[in-house]
Amino acid sequence: MTAWGGEADEIRLLVDDLAELLGRSVVVNDPLVRQIYGSRHFEDEDPVRIRAVLQHELGAEVTAHVVDQDIPRWPSAGRLPGAPALGLLPRWCVPLRADGAFLGTVMVIDADRTLTGAEQAAIDEAAHAVAALLAARAQVADARRDERDRTLRGLFGSADGDREAAVETLRDSGFPDRAQLVAMVVEVTSVRHSDAQIELALRHARSIVEAASRTPGLGLVTGGRIELVQHRPSAAVPDALREAADRIRHGLFRALGPQAGVVVGTGSPATALARIRASHRQAIAAVRAARRLPALDGVAIWDELGGNAPLLSLPDDLPPDAPAARALRAIDADDAGPRLRETLRAYLDHACSAPRTARALNLHRTTLYYRLNQIRELTGYDLGSGHDRFALQLQLRIEALGPRT
C-alpha cells in the first residue's frame, strides 16, 4: 500500500519486490517519519505498523522515539531499537540520501535479528534505487516550487509591477481572485529537527489548511516560516481564523512533537489578490506578537491586537539603545528603580493626574511628587513635556511586548 494512494509506480514496485524477497514488511518513510510507501504484511506486523496503515501516522511518542535515534546523521544502515511499551519492534533502517540531502528511511521489521548479510545488502541496493527515484521526483517538484515561490514573492513584495504580474499569473492558474482571502504566517523552531524536516513540516501545514477549507492555498517557505494565502469561502471572522490556526499548530505538533515551538499570525481579510499584501504585512506583525506575548498562546489575530498592533509592526531589528531606553536603564540602575518604574508607569497610565496616580499607588501626594522629581533627575526627561512623556510611555509599551528577536 501507499500512504499517497494512486497507481503503482517504480518506488512502490521496488518496495513490494524487496518485501517479497525478504518475506518481511518494508516501509519507506519521509524525513518526518511519515509513511510514503509500505508493503503488505508478512505476519510480522506490530501495533505501530498497523496504526501507520490505518491512521497514516505513528503517534507522537513513537515519532519522538525514532527522531531521537538521529537517523539523518547515521553514516550507514543500522538497527532502530524497539520500544515494547510503545508497541514498536526493532527495525533495520537505511537512510535515504542524494547529494547529501536526507530524503527519508527504508525500514524493515527485524524483531528476531535474523537478517542475513545478503539480505542487508539487498536492502541497501533497493534503498539506493529508491533514493535516486525520490531525488528525481524532488527535483521536478523543486522546479515547480521555485516558479511558484517567485510568484508569491512578487505578490507580497512592494514593487507594483511584480505584484500585478503575480496576480495575473495566479488568475491564469485558476486561483480564486475576487473572493475572501486571508494571509497567515506560521513560524516553527525545533532543536530536534533539521532545517529540511522543518521545511517539510511547514509545507504540510499548507495541505492542512487546504484540506480543512476544501479550497486551494498558496505557501512560501522561507527559513523556519511559511507565508500562506488562503481562500476562505466563509467569513474570515476571528473565531474562524483562530480555528484554522489551531488546526495548523496541531498538525505541526503531530509532525514535529509537542516540544516544537509553533506560532501563527493572521492578517485581516482581503477581497482580491491585489490587496493581499496588506493582509500579509499584518500577518507578519501578528506572528511577531504570537512569538513575544505568551498570553496569546501561540496564535495572534491582527484584528484582535488593538493598540499593540502599530508597535508590533515595528521590525525586530530596531536600532539599539534608543534615548528613552537609556533613560529607563538609568532608573533601573538606582536603588529605588523598581518603585520608580512603577510610579512612572502609573503616572503615565493615569494621564499624568497626580491625585489618581497617588490613589492607585496608595501614596501620599508629597511622596508621589518626590518620586517624580527623582525620575526627572535620573533621566533628564521632563514629565511636563508632552514629547518626553510620549517617548517614555512608548518605550515602556515596547518593552512590555517582550524581547525582540
mmCIF file of N, CA, C and O in Angstrom, residues 174-262:
data_model
loop_
_atom_site.group_PDB
_atom_site.id
_atom_site.type_symbol
_atom_site.label_atom_id
_atom_site.label_comp_id
_atom_site.label_asym_id
_atom_site.label_seq_id
_atom_site.Cartn_x
_atom_site.Cartn_y
_atom_site.Cartn_z
ATOM 1 N N GLY A 174 -5.957 29.726 -12.214
ATOM 2 C CA GLY A 174 -7.252 29.343 -11.662
ATOM 3 C C GLY A 174 -7.423 29.626 -10.186
ATOM 4 O O GLY A 174 -8.456 29.265 -9.600
ATOM 5 N N PHE A 175 -6.433 30.296 -9.543
ATOM 6 C CA PHE A 175 -6.594 30.603 -8.129
ATOM 7 C C PHE A 175 -7.685 31.658 -7.959
ATOM 8 O O PHE A 175 -7.708 32.656 -8.696
ATOM 9 N N PRO A 176 -8.604 31.462 -7.001
ATOM 10 C CA PRO A 176 -9.714 32.422 -6.853
ATOM 11 C C PRO A 176 -9.192 33.814 -6.510
ATOM 12 O O PRO A 176 -8.361 33.976 -5.622
ATOM 13 N N ASP A 177 -9.686 34.804 -7.232
ATOM 14 C CA ASP A 177 -9.221 36.171 -7.021
ATOM 15 C C ASP A 177 -10.265 36.985 -6.263
ATOM 16 O O ASP A 177 -10.072 37.347 -5.108
ATOM 17 N N ARG A 178 -11.372 37.249 -6.888
ATOM 18 C CA ARG A 178 -12.405 38.057 -6.234
ATOM 19 C C ARG A 178 -13.125 37.203 -5.199
ATOM 20 O O ARG A 178 -14.208 36.690 -5.403
ATOM 21 N N ALA A 179 -12.481 37.023 -4.070
ATOM 22 C CA ALA A 179 -13.013 36.131 -3.032
ATOM 23 C C ALA A 179 -12.473 36.595 -1.689
ATOM 24 O O ALA A 179 -11.661 37.514 -1.610
ATOM 25 N N GLN A 180 -12.948 35.965 -0.642
ATOM 26 C CA GLN A 180 -12.450 36.285 0.695
ATOM 27 C C GLN A 180 -11.103 35.598 0.880
ATOM 28 O O GLN A 180 -11.019 34.383 0.976
ATOM 29 N N LEU A 181 -10.032 36.384 0.936
ATOM 30 C CA LEU A 181 -8.688 35.856 1.071
ATOM 31 C C LEU A 181 -8.078 36.360 2.366
ATOM 32 O O LEU A 181 -8.410 37.449 2.847
ATOM 33 N N VAL A 182 -7.173 35.575 2.927
ATOM 34 C CA VAL A 182 -6.503 36.000 4.155
ATOM 35 C C VAL A 182 -5.079 35.456 4.137
ATOM 36 O O VAL A 182 -4.814 34.365 3.618
ATOM 37 N N ALA A 183 -4.155 36.240 4.667
ATOM 38 C CA ALA A 183 -2.761 35.805 4.795
ATOM 39 C C ALA A 183 -2.529 35.273 6.197
ATOM 40 O O ALA A 183 -3.047 35.817 7.181
ATOM 41 N N MET A 184 -1.746 34.190 6.270
ATOM 42 C CA MET A 184 -1.350 33.610 7.549
ATOM 43 C C MET A 184 0.158 33.368 7.498
ATOM 44 O O MET A 184 0.696 33.004 6.446
ATOM 45 N N VAL A 185 0.827 33.585 8.610
ATOM 46 C CA VAL A 185 2.256 33.310 8.714
ATOM 47 C C VAL A 185 2.463 32.352 9.875
ATOM 48 O O VAL A 185 1.947 32.574 10.974
ATOM 49 N N VAL A 186 3.198 31.273 9.603
ATOM 50 C CA VAL A 186 3.469 30.247 10.617
ATOM 51 C C VAL A 186 4.982 30.149 10.794
ATOM 52 O O VAL A 186 5.720 30.023 9.816
ATOM 53 N N GLU A 187 5.445 30.222 12.038
ATOM 54 C CA GLU A 187 6.865 30.078 12.330
ATOM 55 C C GLU A 187 7.078 28.862 13.220
ATOM 56 O O GLU A 187 6.293 28.602 14.131
ATOM 57 N N VAL A 188 8.174 28.126 12.949
ATOM 58 C CA VAL A 188 8.491 26.913 13.705
ATOM 59 C C VAL A 188 9.941 26.970 14.165
ATOM 60 O O VAL A 188 10.833 27.351 13.405
ATOM 61 N N THR A 189 10.171 26.593 15.406
ATOM 62 C CA THR A 189 11.523 26.367 15.912
ATOM 63 C C THR A 189 11.551 24.990 16.563
ATOM 64 O O THR A 189 10.607 24.593 17.245
ATOM 65 N N SER A 190 12.620 24.245 16.305
ATOM 66 C CA SER A 190 12.772 22.915 16.899
ATOM 67 C C SER A 190 14.245 22.546 16.901
ATOM 68 O O SER A 190 14.887 22.540 15.849
ATOM 69 N N VAL A 191 14.769 22.244 18.080
ATOM 70 C CA VAL A 191 16.182 21.852 18.172
ATOM 71 C C VAL A 191 16.363 20.377 17.820
ATOM 72 O O VAL A 191 17.490 19.920 17.644
ATOM 73 N N ARG A 192 15.269 19.647 17.692
ATOM 74 C CA ARG A 192 15.356 18.208 17.452
ATOM 75 C C ARG A 192 15.274 17.860 15.976
ATOM 76 O O ARG A 192 15.439 16.704 15.608
ATOM 77 N N HIS A 193 14.994 18.839 15.133
ATOM 78 C CA HIS A 193 14.783 18.548 13.715
ATOM 79 C C HIS A 193 15.698 19.405 12.855
ATOM 80 O O HIS A 193 16.041 20.531 13.212
ATOM 81 N N SER A 194 16.054 18.849 11.688
ATOM 82 C CA SER A 194 16.885 19.576 10.742
ATOM 83 C C SER A 194 16.049 20.640 10.036
ATOM 84 O O SER A 194 14.810 20.622 10.074
ATOM 85 N N ASP A 195 16.740 21.557 9.354
ATOM 86 C CA ASP A 195 16.029 22.577 8.581
ATOM 87 C C ASP A 195 15.152 21.931 7.512
ATOM 88 O O ASP A 195 14.039 22.403 7.240
ATOM 89 N N ALA A 196 15.653 20.852 6.898
ATOM 90 C CA ALA A 196 14.877 20.175 5.853
ATOM 91 C C ALA A 196 13.598 19.558 6.426
ATOM 92 O O ALA A 196 12.534 19.593 5.792
ATOM 93 N N GLN A 197 13.686 18.990 7.617
ATOM 94 C CA GLN A 197 12.499 18.405 8.240
ATOM 95 C C GLN A 197 11.484 19.485 8.596
ATOM 96 O O GLN A 197 10.275 19.307 8.419
ATOM 97 N N ILE A 198 11.976 20.611 9.104
ATOM 98 C CA ILE A 198 11.067 21.711 9.438
ATOM 99 C C ILE A 198 10.399 22.243 8.178
ATOM 100 O O ILE A 198 9.192 22.513 8.161
ATOM 101 N N GLU A 199 11.169 22.368 7.101
ATOM 102 C CA GLU A 199 10.593 22.846 5.834
ATOM 103 C C GLU A 199 9.503 21.898 5.345
ATOM 104 O O GLU A 199 8.433 22.340 4.906
ATOM 105 N N LEU A 200 9.749 20.605 5.441
ATOM 106 C CA LEU A 200 8.748 19.634 5.004
ATOM 107 C C LEU A 200 7.488 19.748 5.850
ATOM 108 O O LEU A 200 6.359 19.693 5.341
ATOM 109 N N ALA A 201 7.665 19.934 7.159
ATOM 110 C CA ALA A 201 6.505 20.076 8.039
ATOM 111 C C ALA A 201 5.719 21.338 7.703
ATOM 112 O O ALA A 201 4.482 21.338 7.706
ATOM 113 N N LEU A 202 6.419 22.425 7.376
ATOM 114 C CA LEU A 202 5.734 23.666 7.038
ATOM 115 C C LEU A 202 4.947 23.515 5.737
ATOM 116 O O LEU A 202 3.834 24.034 5.612
ATOM 117 N N ARG A 203 5.520 22.821 4.774
ATOM 118 C CA ARG A 203 4.781 22.606 3.531
ATOM 119 C C ARG A 203 3.527 21.756 3.796
ATOM 120 O O ARG A 203 2.498 21.927 3.138
ATOM 121 N N HIS A 204 3.645 20.876 4.771
ATOM 122 C CA HIS A 204 2.481 20.075 5.163
ATOM 123 C C HIS A 204 1.400 20.970 5.764
ATOM 124 O O HIS A 204 0.197 20.669 5.637
ATOM 125 N N ALA A 205 1.801 22.090 6.400
ATOM 126 C CA ALA A 205 0.820 22.989 7.007
ATOM 127 C C ALA A 205 -0.135 23.537 5.956
ATOM 128 O O ALA A 205 -1.333 23.714 6.216
ATOM 129 N N ARG A 206 0.387 23.807 4.773
ATOM 130 C CA ARG A 206 -0.482 24.299 3.705
ATOM 131 C C ARG A 206 -1.554 23.269 3.360
ATOM 132 O O ARG A 206 -2.727 23.611 3.181
ATOM 133 N N SER A 207 -1.175 21.997 3.274
ATOM 134 C CA SER A 207 -2.154 20.963 2.929
ATOM 135 C C SER A 207 -3.195 20.810 4.034
ATOM 136 O O SER A 207 -4.342 20.456 3.764
ATOM 137 N N ILE A 208 -2.800 21.083 5.283
ATOM 138 C CA ILE A 208 -3.763 21.015 6.393
ATOM 139 C C ILE A 208 -4.868 22.042 6.183
ATOM 140 O O ILE A 208 -6.058 21.763 6.316
ATOM 141 N N VAL A 209 -4.461 23.273 5.837
ATOM 142 C CA VAL A 209 -5.441 24.336 5.627
ATOM 143 C C VAL A 209 -6.317 24.028 4.421
ATOM 144 O O VAL A 209 -7.544 24.212 4.453
ATOM 145 N N GLU A 210 -5.700 23.548 3.342
ATOM 146 C CA GLU A 210 -6.466 23.239 2.135
ATOM 147 C C GLU A 210 -7.490 22.150 2.397
ATOM 148 O O GLU A 210 -8.632 22.227 1.931
ATOM 149 N N ALA A 211 -7.079 21.121 3.150
ATOM 150 C CA ALA A 211 -7.997 20.009 3.424
ATOM 151 C C ALA A 211 -9.172 20.484 4.268
ATOM 152 O O ALA A 211 -10.310 20.037 4.077
ATOM 153 N N ALA A 212 -8.905 21.397 5.200
ATOM 154 C CA ALA A 212 -9.970 21.870 6.088
ATOM 155 C C ALA A 212 -10.969 22.754 5.349
ATOM 156 O O ALA A 212 -12.174 22.652 5.553
ATOM 157 N N SER A 213 -10.461 23.624 4.469
ATOM 158 C CA SER A 213 -11.352 24.568 3.792
ATOM 159 C C SER A 213 -11.837 24.055 2.437
ATOM 160 O O SER A 213 -12.738 24.636 1.845
ATOM 161 N N ARG A 214 -11.215 22.960 1.960
ATOM 162 C CA ARG A 214 -11.549 22.380 0.649
ATOM 163 C C ARG A 214 -11.380 23.404 -0.472
ATOM 164 O O ARG A 214 -12.132 23.416 -1.447
ATOM 165 N N THR A 215 -10.412 24.283 -0.291
ATOM 166 C CA THR A 215 -10.090 25.279 -1.307
ATOM 167 C C THR A 215 -8.577 25.339 -1.457
ATOM 168 O O THR A 215 -7.847 24.958 -0.543
ATOM 169 N N PRO A 216 -8.089 25.813 -2.618
ATOM 170 C CA PRO A 216 -6.641 25.863 -2.812
ATOM 171 C C PRO A 216 -5.980 26.922 -1.942
ATOM 172 O O PRO A 216 -6.606 27.907 -1.538
ATOM 173 N N GLY A 217 -4.712 26.709 -1.660
ATOM 174 C CA GLY A 217 -3.940 27.677 -0.899
ATOM 175 C C GLY A 217 -2.580 27.871 -1.538
ATOM 176 O O GLY A 217 -2.169 27.116 -2.422
ATOM 177 N N LEU A 218 -1.876 28.898 -1.109
ATOM 178 C CA LEU A 218 -0.534 29.186 -1.580
ATOM 179 C C LEU A 218 0.378 29.272 -0.378
ATOM 180 O O LEU A 218 -0.022 29.757 0.683
ATOM 181 N N GLY A 219 1.615 28.812 -0.527
ATOM 182 C CA GLY A 219 2.537 28.849 0.600
ATOM 183 C C GLY A 219 3.959 29.108 0.162
ATOM 184 O O GLY A 219 4.453 28.460 -0.763
ATOM 185 N N LEU A 220 4.611 30.072 0.805
ATOM 186 C CA LEU A 220 6.008 30.406 0.533
ATOM 187 C C LEU A 220 6.814 30.102 1.787
ATOM 188 O O LEU A 220 6.613 30.728 2.832
ATOM 189 N N VAL A 221 7.730 29.128 1.694
ATOM 190 C CA VAL A 221 8.570 28.756 2.825
ATOM 191 C C VAL A 221 9.870 29.544 2.749
ATOM 192 O O VAL A 221 10.570 29.524 1.737
ATOM 193 N N THR A 222 10.178 30.261 3.816
ATOM 194 C CA THR A 222 11.439 30.996 3.922
ATOM 195 C C THR A 222 12.009 30.745 5.305
ATOM 196 O O THR A 222 11.460 31.198 6.298
ATOM 197 N N GLY A 223 13.109 29.997 5.366
ATOM 198 C CA GLY A 223 13.664 29.657 6.669
ATOM 199 C C GLY A 223 12.688 28.807 7.444
ATOM 200 O O GLY A 223 12.105 27.853 6.936
ATOM 201 N N GLY A 224 12.472 29.144 8.705
ATOM 202 C CA GLY A 224 11.543 28.402 9.549
ATOM 203 C C GLY A 224 10.149 28.978 9.535
ATOM 204 O O GLY A 224 9.428 28.915 10.544
ATOM 205 N N ARG A 225 9.740 29.514 8.402
ATOM 206 C CA ARG A 225 8.441 30.190 8.316
ATOM 207 C C ARG A 225 7.765 29.833 7.006
ATOM 208 O O ARG A 225 8.414 29.643 5.986
ATOM 209 N N ILE A 226 6.436 29.715 7.035
ATOM 210 C CA ILE A 226 5.662 29.623 5.803
ATOM 211 C C ILE A 226 4.657 30.756 5.799
ATOM 212 O O ILE A 226 3.999 31.041 6.814
ATOM 213 N N GLU A 227 4.580 31.448 4.660
ATOM 214 C CA GLU A 227 3.654 32.563 4.480
ATOM 215 C C GLU A 227 2.555 32.082 3.550
ATOM 216 O O GLU A 227 2.802 31.756 2.381
ATOM 217 N N LEU A 228 1.352 32.020 4.067
ATOM 218 C CA LEU A 228 0.226 31.395 3.371
ATOM 219 C C LEU A 228 -0.770 32.433 2.886
ATOM 220 O O LEU A 228 -0.996 33.457 3.530
ATOM 221 N N VAL A 229 -1.383 32.148 1.738
ATOM 222 C CA VAL A 229 -2.578 32.854 1.302
ATOM 223 C C VAL A 229 -3.677 31.816 1.192
ATOM 224 O O VAL A 229 -3.529 30.818 0.482
ATOM 225 N N GLN A 230 -4.750 32.038 1.922
ATOM 226 C CA GLN A 230 -5.802 31.046 1.966
ATOM 227 C C GLN A 230 -7.129 31.659 1.544
ATOM 228 O O GLN A 230 -7.478 32.767 1.951
ATOM 229 N N HIS A 231 -7.848 30.923 0.716
ATOM 230 C CA HIS A 231 -9.192 31.310 0.319
ATOM 231 C C HIS A 231 -10.154 30.864 1.409
ATOM 232 O O HIS A 231 -10.172 29.698 1.799
ATOM 233 N N ARG A 232 -10.931 31.808 1.928
ATOM 234 C CA ARG A 232 -11.886 31.497 2.985
ATOM 235 C C ARG A 232 -13.298 31.702 2.438
ATOM 236 O O ARG A 232 -13.780 32.834 2.361
ATOM 237 N N PRO A 233 -13.964 30.639 2.042
ATOM 238 C CA PRO A 233 -15.295 30.803 1.460
ATOM 239 C C PRO A 233 -16.305 31.363 2.456
ATOM 240 O O PRO A 233 -17.244 32.035 2.080
ATOM 241 N N SER A 234 -16.112 31.104 3.744
ATOM 242 C CA SER A 234 -16.988 31.687 4.758
ATOM 243 C C SER A 234 -16.311 32.929 5.311
ATOM 244 O O SER A 234 -15.144 33.188 5.059
ATOM 245 N N ALA A 235 -17.038 33.693 6.051
ATOM 246 C CA ALA A 235 -16.485 34.929 6.610
ATOM 247 C C ALA A 235 -15.257 34.622 7.455
ATOM 248 O O ALA A 235 -15.277 33.751 8.324
ATOM 249 N N ALA A 236 -14.191 35.365 7.182
ATOM 250 C CA ALA A 236 -12.931 35.129 7.902
ATOM 251 C C ALA A 236 -12.945 35.898 9.217
ATOM 252 O O ALA A 236 -12.139 36.791 9.455
ATOM 253 N N VAL A 237 -13.912 35.565 10.069
ATOM 254 C CA VAL A 237 -14.016 36.220 11.366
ATOM 255 C C VAL A 237 -12.934 35.659 12.285
ATOM 256 O O VAL A 237 -12.377 34.584 12.031
ATOM 257 N N PRO A 238 -12.597 36.388 13.380
ATOM 258 C CA PRO A 238 -11.515 35.921 14.248
ATOM 259 C C PRO A 238 -11.659 34.481 14.726
ATOM 260 O O PRO A 238 -10.684 33.732 14.763
ATOM 261 N N ASP A 239 -12.877 34.058 15.071
ATOM 262 C CA ASP A 239 -13.042 32.688 15.563
ATOM 263 C C ASP A 239 -12.679 31.659 14.493
ATOM 264 O O ASP A 239 -12.044 30.636 14.787
ATOM 265 N N ALA A 240 -13.067 31.935 13.241
ATOM 266 C CA ALA A 240 -12.742 31.011 12.151
ATOM 267 C C ALA A 240 -11.244 31.005 11.884
ATOM 268 O O ALA A 240 -10.646 29.952 11.631
ATOM 269 N N LEU A 241 -10.607 32.173 11.960
ATOM 270 C CA LEU A 241 -9.166 32.252 11.744
ATOM 271 C C LEU A 241 -8.420 31.535 12.861
ATOM 272 O O LEU A 241 -7.419 30.853 12.625
ATOM 273 N N ARG A 242 -8.903 31.694 14.080
ATOM 274 C CA ARG A 242 -8.249 31.020 15.207
ATOM 275 C C ARG A 242 -8.392 29.500 15.085
ATOM 276 O O ARG A 242 -7.454 28.756 15.388
ATOM 277 N N GLU A 243 -9.539 29.048 14.633
ATOM 278 C CA GLU A 243 -9.737 27.605 14.442
ATOM 279 C C GLU A 243 -8.764 27.065 13.404
ATOM 280 O O GLU A 243 -8.164 26.001 13.582
ATOM 281 N N ALA A 244 -8.582 27.818 12.296
ATOM 282 C CA ALA A 244 -7.632 27.389 11.260
ATOM 283 C C ALA A 244 -6.208 27.382 11.801
ATOM 284 O O ALA A 244 -5.427 26.464 11.532
ATOM 285 N N ALA A 245 -5.853 28.407 12.590
ATOM 286 C CA ALA A 245 -4.508 28.482 13.169
ATOM 287 C C ALA A 245 -4.263 27.336 14.139
ATOM 288 O O ALA A 245 -3.188 26.721 14.148
ATOM 289 N N ASP A 246 -5.251 27.029 14.951
ATOM 290 C CA ASP A 246 -5.107 25.919 15.901
ATOM 291 C C ASP A 246 -4.961 24.586 15.167
ATOM 292 O O ASP A 246 -4.221 23.701 15.617
ATOM 293 N N ARG A 247 -5.645 24.460 14.049
ATOM 294 C CA ARG A 247 -5.547 23.223 13.269
ATOM 295 C C ARG A 247 -4.128 23.058 12.709
ATOM 296 O O ARG A 247 -3.557 21.968 12.728
ATOM 297 N N ILE A 248 -3.561 24.163 12.246
ATOM 298 C CA ILE A 248 -2.183 24.128 11.743
ATOM 299 C C ILE A 248 -1.221 23.761 12.862
ATOM 300 O O ILE A 248 -0.332 22.917 12.701
ATOM 301 N N ARG A 249 -1.372 24.393 14.011
ATOM 302 C CA ARG A 249 -0.467 24.108 15.129
ATOM 303 C C ARG A 249 -0.562 22.647 15.547
ATOM 304 O O ARG A 249 0.455 21.990 15.796
ATOM 305 N N HIS A 250 -1.771 22.128 15.606
ATOM 306 C CA HIS A 250 -1.953 20.732 15.999
ATOM 307 C C HIS A 250 -1.266 19.810 14.998
ATOM 308 O O HIS A 250 -0.579 18.852 15.386
ATOM 309 N N GLY A 251 -1.417 20.108 13.700
ATOM 310 C CA GLY A 251 -0.773 19.279 12.687
ATOM 311 C C GLY A 251 0.738 19.324 12.776
ATOM 312 O O GLY A 251 1.415 18.300 12.612
ATOM 313 N N LEU A 252 1.289 20.494 13.058
ATOM 314 C CA LEU A 252 2.741 20.618 13.182
ATOM 315 C C LEU A 252 3.252 19.946 14.452
ATOM 316 O O LEU A 252 4.340 19.364 14.456
ATOM 317 N N PHE A 253 2.490 20.011 15.519
ATOM 318 C CA PHE A 253 2.895 19.307 16.739
ATOM 319 C C PHE A 253 2.902 17.796 16.514
ATOM 320 O O PHE A 253 3.770 17.083 17.033
ATOM 321 N N ARG A 254 1.942 17.321 15.731
ATOM 322 C CA ARG A 254 1.919 15.892 15.420
ATOM 323 C C ARG A 254 3.134 15.502 14.582
ATOM 324 O O ARG A 254 3.687 14.411 14.743
ATOM 325 N N ALA A 255 3.547 16.399 13.689
ATOM 326 C CA ALA A 255 4.678 16.081 12.808
ATOM 327 C C ALA A 255 6.017 16.233 13.515
ATOM 328 O O ALA A 255 6.938 15.448 13.292
ATOM 329 N N LEU A 256 6.136 17.251 14.383
ATOM 330 C CA LEU A 256 7.430 17.592 14.973
ATOM 331 C C LEU A 256 7.519 17.301 16.460
ATOM 332 O O LEU A 256 8.611 17.378 17.035
ATOM 333 N N GLY A 257 6.392 16.970 17.079
ATOM 334 C CA GLY A 257 6.398 16.713 18.511
ATOM 335 C C GLY A 257 5.976 17.944 19.296
ATOM 336 O O GLY A 257 6.103 19.077 18.828
ATOM 337 N N PRO A 258 5.467 17.736 20.505
ATOM 338 C CA PRO A 258 4.940 18.856 21.294
ATOM 339 C C PRO A 258 6.009 19.822 21.767
ATOM 340 O O PRO A 258 5.688 20.928 22.226
ATOM 341 N N GLN A 259 7.297 19.442 21.678
ATOM 342 C CA GLN A 259 8.349 20.346 22.116
ATOM 343 C C GLN A 259 8.638 21.440 21.095
ATOM 344 O O GLN A 259 9.326 22.416 21.402
ATOM 345 N N ALA A 260 8.157 21.280 19.881
ATOM 346 C CA ALA A 260 8.413 22.290 18.844
ATOM 347 C C ALA A 260 7.729 23.599 19.208
ATOM 348 O O ALA A 260 6.663 23.618 19.829
ATOM 349 N N GLY A 261 8.371 24.695 18.834
ATOM 350 C CA GLY A 261 7.747 25.998 19.006
ATOM 351 C C GLY A 261 6.995 26.359 17.738
ATOM 352 O O GLY A 261 7.587 26.450 16.668
ATOM 353 N N VAL A 262 5.683 26.545 17.844
ATOM 354 C CA VAL A 262 4.859 26.856 16.672
ATOM 355 C C VAL A 262 3.994 28.066 16.999
ATOM 356 O O VAL A 262 3.219 28.042 17.959
#
